[in-house]
Amino acid sequence: MLSSEDLQFFLTLTASPTLADAARKLDVTPSAVTQRLNGLEKRLGIGLVDRSGRRMALTDEGELLAERARRICSDISGLADALAARRGKVSGHLRVVAPLGFGQHYVAPAIARFRRECPAVTATLMLSDRPASLAAHTWDVMIQIGELRDSRLVMHRLARNRRILCASPAYLKRRGAPRHPDELREHDCIALRENDEDVTLWRFRHDNGTFTAVRIDPVLASNDGGAARLWAQAGMGILVRSEWDVADLLRQGRLVELLPDWRLPDADIVALVASRKERSARTEHFLCALRELGDNAPWLARQASG
Protein backbone atom coordinates (compact mmCIF):
# COMPACT_ATOMS: atom_id res chain seq x y z
CA MET A 1 0.00 0.00 0.00
CA LEU A 2 1.11 3.53 -0.73
CA SER A 3 0.38 6.52 1.49
CA SER A 4 -0.12 10.11 0.38
CA GLU A 5 3.30 10.83 1.95
CA ASP A 6 4.83 8.21 -0.36
CA LEU A 7 3.24 9.87 -3.36
CA GLN A 8 4.41 13.35 -2.33
CA PHE A 9 7.92 11.97 -1.79
CA PHE A 10 7.95 10.43 -5.25
CA LEU A 11 6.66 13.63 -6.87
CA THR A 12 9.48 15.59 -5.20
CA LEU A 13 11.87 13.00 -6.61
CA THR A 14 10.49 13.36 -10.13
CA ALA A 15 10.91 17.15 -9.99
CA SER A 16 14.62 16.80 -9.09
CA PRO A 17 17.50 16.14 -11.51
CA THR A 18 19.45 14.12 -8.93
CA LEU A 19 18.90 12.32 -5.64
CA ALA A 20 21.11 14.93 -3.95
CA ASP A 21 18.83 17.71 -5.23
CA ALA A 22 15.78 15.82 -3.94
CA ALA A 23 17.49 15.44 -0.56
CA ARG A 24 17.99 19.23 -0.36
CA LYS A 25 14.33 19.85 -1.12
CA LEU A 26 13.23 17.30 1.49
CA ASP A 27 15.84 18.52 4.01
CA VAL A 28 17.23 15.01 4.55
CA THR A 29 20.47 13.25 3.62
CA PRO A 30 20.95 11.68 0.16
CA SER A 31 21.27 8.27 1.81
CA ALA A 32 17.84 8.76 3.44
CA VAL A 33 16.33 9.49 0.02
CA THR A 34 18.00 6.41 -1.45
CA GLN A 35 16.75 4.20 1.38
CA ARG A 36 13.19 5.48 1.06
CA LEU A 37 13.21 5.01 -2.72
CA ASN A 38 14.59 1.49 -2.34
CA GLY A 39 11.87 0.70 0.19
CA LEU A 40 9.19 2.05 -2.16
CA GLU A 41 10.47 -0.03 -5.07
CA LYS A 42 10.70 -3.14 -2.87
CA ARG A 43 7.10 -2.77 -1.69
CA LEU A 44 5.86 -2.34 -5.26
CA GLY A 45 8.16 -5.00 -6.68
CA ILE A 46 9.21 -2.78 -9.60
CA GLY A 47 11.95 -0.30 -10.46
CA LEU A 48 10.78 3.30 -10.53
CA VAL A 49 14.00 5.19 -11.25
CA ASP A 50 16.91 4.39 -13.57
CA ARG A 51 20.02 5.56 -11.72
CA SER A 52 22.60 4.26 -14.19
CA GLY A 53 23.28 7.68 -15.79
CA ARG A 54 24.51 10.95 -14.31
CA ARG A 55 20.93 12.19 -13.99
CA MET A 56 17.90 10.31 -12.77
CA ALA A 57 15.40 9.02 -15.30
CA LEU A 58 12.03 7.44 -14.57
CA THR A 59 11.24 3.98 -15.82
CA ASP A 60 7.94 3.40 -17.64
CA GLU A 61 6.47 2.26 -14.33
CA GLY A 62 7.90 5.35 -12.64
CA GLU A 63 6.26 7.59 -15.26
CA LEU A 64 2.93 5.89 -14.65
CA LEU A 65 3.23 6.29 -10.88
CA ALA A 66 4.18 9.98 -11.26
CA GLU A 67 1.19 10.65 -13.51
CA ARG A 68 -1.26 8.96 -11.16
CA ALA A 69 0.39 10.46 -8.07
CA ARG A 70 -0.06 13.99 -9.43
CA ARG A 71 -3.73 13.31 -10.05
CA ILE A 72 -4.30 11.73 -6.63
CA CYS A 73 -2.43 14.45 -4.72
CA SER A 74 -4.34 17.11 -6.64
CA ASP A 75 -7.64 15.42 -5.75
CA ILE A 76 -6.65 15.19 -2.07
CA SER A 77 -5.62 18.84 -2.03
CA GLY A 78 -8.83 19.82 -3.81
CA LEU A 79 -10.93 17.89 -1.30
CA ALA A 80 -9.18 19.60 1.61
CA ASP A 81 -9.75 22.98 -0.05
CA ALA A 82 -13.44 22.23 -0.62
CA LEU A 83 -13.96 21.19 3.00
CA ALA A 84 -12.09 24.26 4.26
CA ALA A 85 -14.14 26.49 1.95
CA ARG A 86 -17.32 25.11 3.52
CA ARG A 87 -16.03 26.49 6.80
CA GLY A 88 -15.10 29.79 5.15
CA LYS A 89 -11.42 29.05 5.70
CA VAL A 90 -8.52 29.39 3.24
CA SER A 91 -5.88 26.78 4.03
CA GLY A 92 -3.30 24.44 2.51
CA HIS A 93 0.13 24.93 0.98
CA LEU A 94 0.82 27.55 -1.69
CA ARG A 95 3.80 27.11 -4.05
CA VAL A 96 5.03 30.28 -5.76
CA VAL A 97 7.82 30.62 -8.35
CA ALA A 98 9.31 34.01 -9.24
CA PRO A 99 12.39 35.61 -10.83
CA LEU A 100 15.27 36.23 -8.44
CA GLY A 101 15.34 40.01 -8.01
CA PHE A 102 11.64 40.75 -8.41
CA GLY A 103 10.82 37.82 -6.14
CA GLN A 104 13.03 39.17 -3.37
CA HIS A 105 11.81 42.75 -3.61
CA TYR A 106 8.09 42.32 -4.26
CA VAL A 107 6.81 38.73 -4.19
CA ALA A 108 8.31 37.77 -0.81
CA PRO A 109 6.66 40.78 0.94
CA ALA A 110 3.37 39.98 -0.88
CA ILE A 111 3.49 36.44 0.52
CA ALA A 112 4.16 37.80 4.02
CA ARG A 113 1.10 40.09 3.78
CA PHE A 114 -0.96 37.21 2.40
CA ARG A 115 0.03 34.96 5.32
CA ARG A 116 -1.10 37.61 7.80
CA GLU A 117 -4.51 37.64 6.10
CA CYS A 118 -4.70 33.84 5.70
CA PRO A 119 -2.72 32.34 8.61
CA ALA A 120 -3.94 28.79 7.86
CA VAL A 121 -1.97 28.83 4.58
CA THR A 122 1.69 27.80 4.43
CA ALA A 123 3.83 28.85 1.47
CA THR A 124 7.01 28.05 -0.41
CA LEU A 125 8.71 30.66 -2.61
CA MET A 126 11.14 29.34 -5.22
CA LEU A 127 13.37 32.03 -6.75
CA SER A 128 14.99 31.22 -10.09
CA ASP A 129 16.72 32.96 -12.98
CA ARG A 130 14.81 30.57 -15.27
CA PRO A 131 11.36 30.15 -13.66
CA ALA A 132 9.75 29.09 -16.94
CA SER A 133 11.93 25.97 -17.01
CA LEU A 134 10.18 24.51 -13.94
CA ALA A 135 7.49 21.87 -14.54
CA ALA A 136 3.95 23.24 -14.14
CA HIS A 137 2.94 20.60 -11.59
CA THR A 138 5.61 21.86 -9.15
CA TRP A 139 4.00 25.28 -8.56
CA ASP A 140 0.62 26.98 -8.12
CA VAL A 141 1.52 30.53 -9.19
CA MET A 142 4.42 31.64 -11.37
CA ILE A 143 5.47 35.27 -11.71
CA GLN A 144 6.86 35.87 -15.18
CA ILE A 145 8.57 38.96 -16.57
CA GLY A 146 8.93 39.30 -20.31
CA GLU A 147 8.18 36.90 -23.13
CA LEU A 148 5.47 34.32 -22.45
CA ARG A 149 6.06 30.97 -24.16
CA ASP A 150 3.52 28.50 -22.72
CA SER A 151 0.10 29.61 -24.00
CA ARG A 152 -1.65 26.72 -22.20
CA LEU A 153 -1.39 28.61 -18.93
CA VAL A 154 -3.82 31.30 -17.80
CA MET A 155 -2.18 34.71 -17.66
CA HIS A 156 -3.11 37.57 -15.34
CA ARG A 157 -1.32 40.82 -16.21
CA LEU A 158 -0.21 42.50 -12.99
CA ALA A 159 1.71 45.61 -14.04
CA ARG A 160 3.33 47.44 -16.90
CA ASN A 161 7.10 47.21 -17.04
CA ARG A 162 9.32 48.81 -19.66
CA ARG A 163 12.80 47.65 -20.55
CA ILE A 164 15.15 50.62 -20.35
CA LEU A 165 18.57 51.20 -21.93
CA CYS A 166 20.73 52.98 -19.35
CA ALA A 167 24.24 53.77 -18.14
CA SER A 168 25.87 55.75 -15.34
CA PRO A 169 26.92 59.41 -15.67
CA ALA A 170 30.54 58.29 -15.18
CA TYR A 171 30.37 55.94 -18.17
CA LEU A 172 28.73 58.58 -20.36
CA LYS A 173 31.36 61.16 -19.38
CA ARG A 174 34.09 58.73 -20.37
CA ARG A 175 32.59 57.23 -23.53
CA GLY A 176 29.77 59.53 -24.59
CA ALA A 177 26.13 58.59 -25.21
CA PRO A 178 25.05 56.62 -28.31
CA ARG A 179 22.86 58.60 -30.70
CA HIS A 180 21.53 55.56 -32.58
CA PRO A 181 21.16 51.86 -31.63
CA ASP A 182 23.80 50.93 -34.24
CA GLU A 183 26.42 52.80 -32.20
CA LEU A 184 25.97 50.31 -29.35
CA ARG A 185 28.34 47.98 -31.21
CA GLU A 186 31.15 50.40 -30.34
CA HIS A 187 30.21 50.58 -26.65
CA ASP A 188 30.81 48.36 -23.61
CA CYS A 189 27.56 46.49 -23.01
CA ILE A 190 26.34 44.37 -20.12
CA ALA A 191 24.13 41.33 -20.77
CA LEU A 192 21.63 39.85 -18.32
CA ARG A 193 21.07 36.17 -19.05
CA GLU A 194 17.54 35.10 -18.03
CA ASN A 195 14.51 33.16 -19.29
CA ASP A 196 16.49 31.53 -22.13
CA GLU A 197 16.03 34.71 -24.19
CA ASP A 198 18.50 35.83 -26.85
CA VAL A 199 19.96 38.46 -24.54
CA THR A 200 22.66 39.74 -26.90
CA LEU A 201 20.15 40.78 -29.57
CA TRP A 202 18.73 44.15 -28.56
CA ARG A 203 15.63 45.12 -30.57
CA PHE A 204 14.39 48.71 -30.84
CA ARG A 205 11.36 50.52 -32.23
CA HIS A 206 11.56 54.25 -32.94
CA ASP A 207 8.68 56.60 -32.19
CA ASN A 208 8.25 57.00 -35.97
CA GLY A 209 7.66 53.24 -36.36
CA THR A 210 11.14 52.27 -37.56
CA PHE A 211 12.54 48.96 -36.25
CA THR A 212 16.17 47.95 -35.83
CA ALA A 213 18.10 45.22 -34.00
CA VAL A 214 21.68 45.25 -32.72
CA ARG A 215 23.79 42.20 -31.85
CA ILE A 216 26.02 43.22 -28.94
CA ASP A 217 29.23 41.57 -27.78
CA PRO A 218 28.96 41.96 -23.98
CA VAL A 219 32.02 42.84 -21.92
CA LEU A 220 30.20 41.57 -18.82
CA ALA A 221 27.32 39.11 -18.39
CA SER A 222 25.44 37.62 -15.44
CA ASN A 223 22.27 35.70 -14.65
CA ASP A 224 21.68 38.02 -11.67
CA GLY A 225 20.01 41.37 -12.27
CA GLY A 226 21.50 42.87 -9.12
CA ALA A 227 25.05 42.15 -10.28
CA ALA A 228 24.37 43.58 -13.75
CA ARG A 229 22.81 46.72 -12.23
CA LEU A 230 25.80 47.25 -9.90
CA TRP A 231 28.19 47.00 -12.87
CA ALA A 232 26.19 49.65 -14.71
CA GLN A 233 26.19 51.93 -11.64
CA ALA A 234 29.96 51.46 -11.40
CA GLY A 235 30.38 52.81 -14.94
CA MET A 236 31.30 49.46 -16.50
CA GLY A 237 28.91 49.67 -19.44
CA ILE A 238 25.44 50.08 -20.92
CA LEU A 239 22.64 47.88 -19.62
CA VAL A 240 19.10 46.91 -20.59
CA ARG A 241 17.13 46.53 -17.39
CA SER A 242 13.51 46.37 -16.25
CA GLU A 243 11.87 49.59 -15.13
CA TRP A 244 10.91 48.06 -11.78
CA ASP A 245 14.61 47.65 -10.94
CA VAL A 246 16.06 50.97 -12.13
CA ALA A 247 13.23 53.51 -11.69
CA ASP A 248 14.68 54.82 -8.41
CA LEU A 249 18.21 55.01 -9.80
CA LEU A 250 16.97 56.96 -12.84
CA ARG A 251 15.05 59.35 -10.61
CA GLN A 252 18.15 59.87 -8.43
CA GLY A 253 20.40 60.45 -11.46
CA ARG A 254 22.61 57.48 -10.64
CA LEU A 255 21.65 55.97 -14.00
CA VAL A 256 20.62 57.80 -17.16
CA GLU A 257 18.12 56.57 -19.74
CA LEU A 258 19.61 56.39 -23.24
CA LEU A 259 17.99 56.69 -26.68
CA PRO A 260 14.60 57.77 -25.24
CA ASP A 261 13.10 57.96 -28.76
CA TRP A 262 13.79 54.24 -29.23
CA ARG A 263 11.77 51.68 -27.23
CA LEU A 264 12.78 48.15 -26.35
CA PRO A 265 10.08 45.43 -26.15
CA ASP A 266 8.08 45.76 -22.94
CA ALA A 267 8.49 43.10 -20.25
CA ASP A 268 5.15 43.26 -18.45
CA ILE A 269 4.82 41.43 -15.15
CA VAL A 270 2.25 38.62 -15.21
CA ALA A 271 1.04 35.81 -12.97
CA LEU A 272 0.60 32.39 -14.57
CA VAL A 273 -1.82 29.87 -13.09
CA ALA A 274 -3.71 26.74 -14.07
CA SER A 275 -7.27 26.90 -15.38
CA ARG A 276 -9.95 28.05 -12.93
CA LYS A 277 -11.26 24.49 -12.61
CA GLU A 278 -7.90 23.29 -11.25
CA ARG A 279 -7.24 26.27 -8.96
CA SER A 280 -7.47 26.20 -5.17
CA ALA A 281 -9.07 28.85 -2.98
CA ARG A 282 -5.63 29.85 -1.66
CA THR A 283 -4.41 30.42 -5.23
CA GLU A 284 -7.42 32.63 -5.97
CA HIS A 285 -6.85 34.65 -2.80
CA PHE A 286 -3.16 35.06 -3.56
CA LEU A 287 -4.00 36.30 -7.06
CA CYS A 288 -6.06 39.03 -5.43
CA ALA A 289 -3.04 39.99 -3.31
CA LEU A 290 -0.88 40.12 -6.43
CA ARG A 291 -3.41 42.30 -8.26
CA GLU A 292 -3.11 44.74 -5.37
CA LEU A 293 0.64 44.85 -5.98
CA GLY A 294 0.02 45.48 -9.68
CA ASP A 295 -2.54 48.22 -9.02
CA ASN A 296 0.00 50.04 -6.86
CA ALA A 297 3.16 49.20 -8.86
CA PRO A 298 5.75 51.12 -6.78
CA TRP A 299 8.15 51.70 -9.67
CA LEU A 300 5.44 53.43 -11.75
CA ALA A 301 4.30 55.56 -8.81
CA ARG A 302 7.89 56.57 -8.00
CA GLN A 303 8.59 57.56 -11.56
CA ALA A 304 5.37 59.61 -11.77
CA SER A 305 6.19 61.44 -8.55
CA GLY A 306 9.72 62.16 -9.77
mmCIF file with all atom_site columns, C-alpha atoms in Angstrom, residues 3 28 52-53 58 79 100 103 110 131 141 147 161 185 207 284:
data_model
loop_
_atom_site.group_PDB
_atom_site.id
_atom_site.type_symbol
_atom_site.label_atom_id
_atom_site.label_alt_id
_atom_site.label_comp_id
_atom_site.label_asym_id
_atom_site.label_entity_id
_atom_site.label_seq_id
_atom_site.pdbx_PDB_ins_code
_atom_site.Cartn_x
_atom_site.Cartn_y
_atom_site.Cartn_z
_atom_site.occupancy
_atom_site.B_iso_or_equiv
_atom_site.pdbx_formal_charge
_atom_site.auth_seq_id
_atom_site.auth_comp_id
_atom_site.auth_asym_id
_atom_site.auth_atom_id
_atom_site.pdbx_PDB_model_num
ATOM 1  C CA . SER A 1 3   ? 0.378   6.523  1.491   1.00 0.00 ? 3   SER A CA 1
ATOM 2  C CA . VAL A 1 28  ? 17.230  15.013 4.548   1.00 0.00 ? 28  VAL A CA 1
ATOM 3  C CA . SER A 1 52  ? 22.600  4.256  -14.192 1.00 0.00 ? 52  SER A CA 1
ATOM 4  C CA . GLY A 1 53  ? 23.284  7.684  -15.790 1.00 0.00 ? 53  GLY A CA 1
ATOM 5  C CA . LEU A 1 58  ? 12.029  7.445  -14.568 1.00 0.00 ? 58  LEU A CA 1
ATOM 6  C CA . LEU A 1 79  ? -10.931 17.892 -1.303  1.00 0.00 ? 79  LEU A CA 1
ATOM 7  C CA . LEU A 1 100 ? 15.273  36.228 -8.435  1.00 0.00 ? 100 LEU A CA 1
ATOM 8  C CA . GLY A 1 103 ? 10.818  37.820 -6.141  1.00 0.00 ? 103 GLY A CA 1
ATOM 9  C CA . ALA A 1 110 ? 3.373   39.985 -0.880  1.00 0.00 ? 110 ALA A CA 1
ATOM 10 C CA . PRO A 1 131 ? 11.356  30.148 -13.662 1.00 0.00 ? 131 PRO A CA 1
ATOM 11 C CA . VAL A 1 141 ? 1.522   30.526 -9.187  1.00 0.00 ? 141 VAL A CA 1
ATOM 12 C CA . GLU A 1 147 ? 8.184   36.897 -23.129 1.00 0.00 ? 147 GLU A CA 1
ATOM 13 C CA . ASN A 1 161 ? 7.099   47.208 -17.042 1.00 0.00 ? 161 ASN A CA 1
ATOM 14 C CA . ARG A 1 185 ? 28.343  47.976 -31.210 1.00 0.00 ? 185 ARG A CA 1
ATOM 15 C CA . ASP A 1 207 ? 8.681   56.600 -32.186 1.00 0.00 ? 207 ASP A CA 1
ATOM 16 C CA . GLU A 1 284 ? -7.422  32.635 -5.971  1.00 0.00 ? 284 GLU A CA 1
#
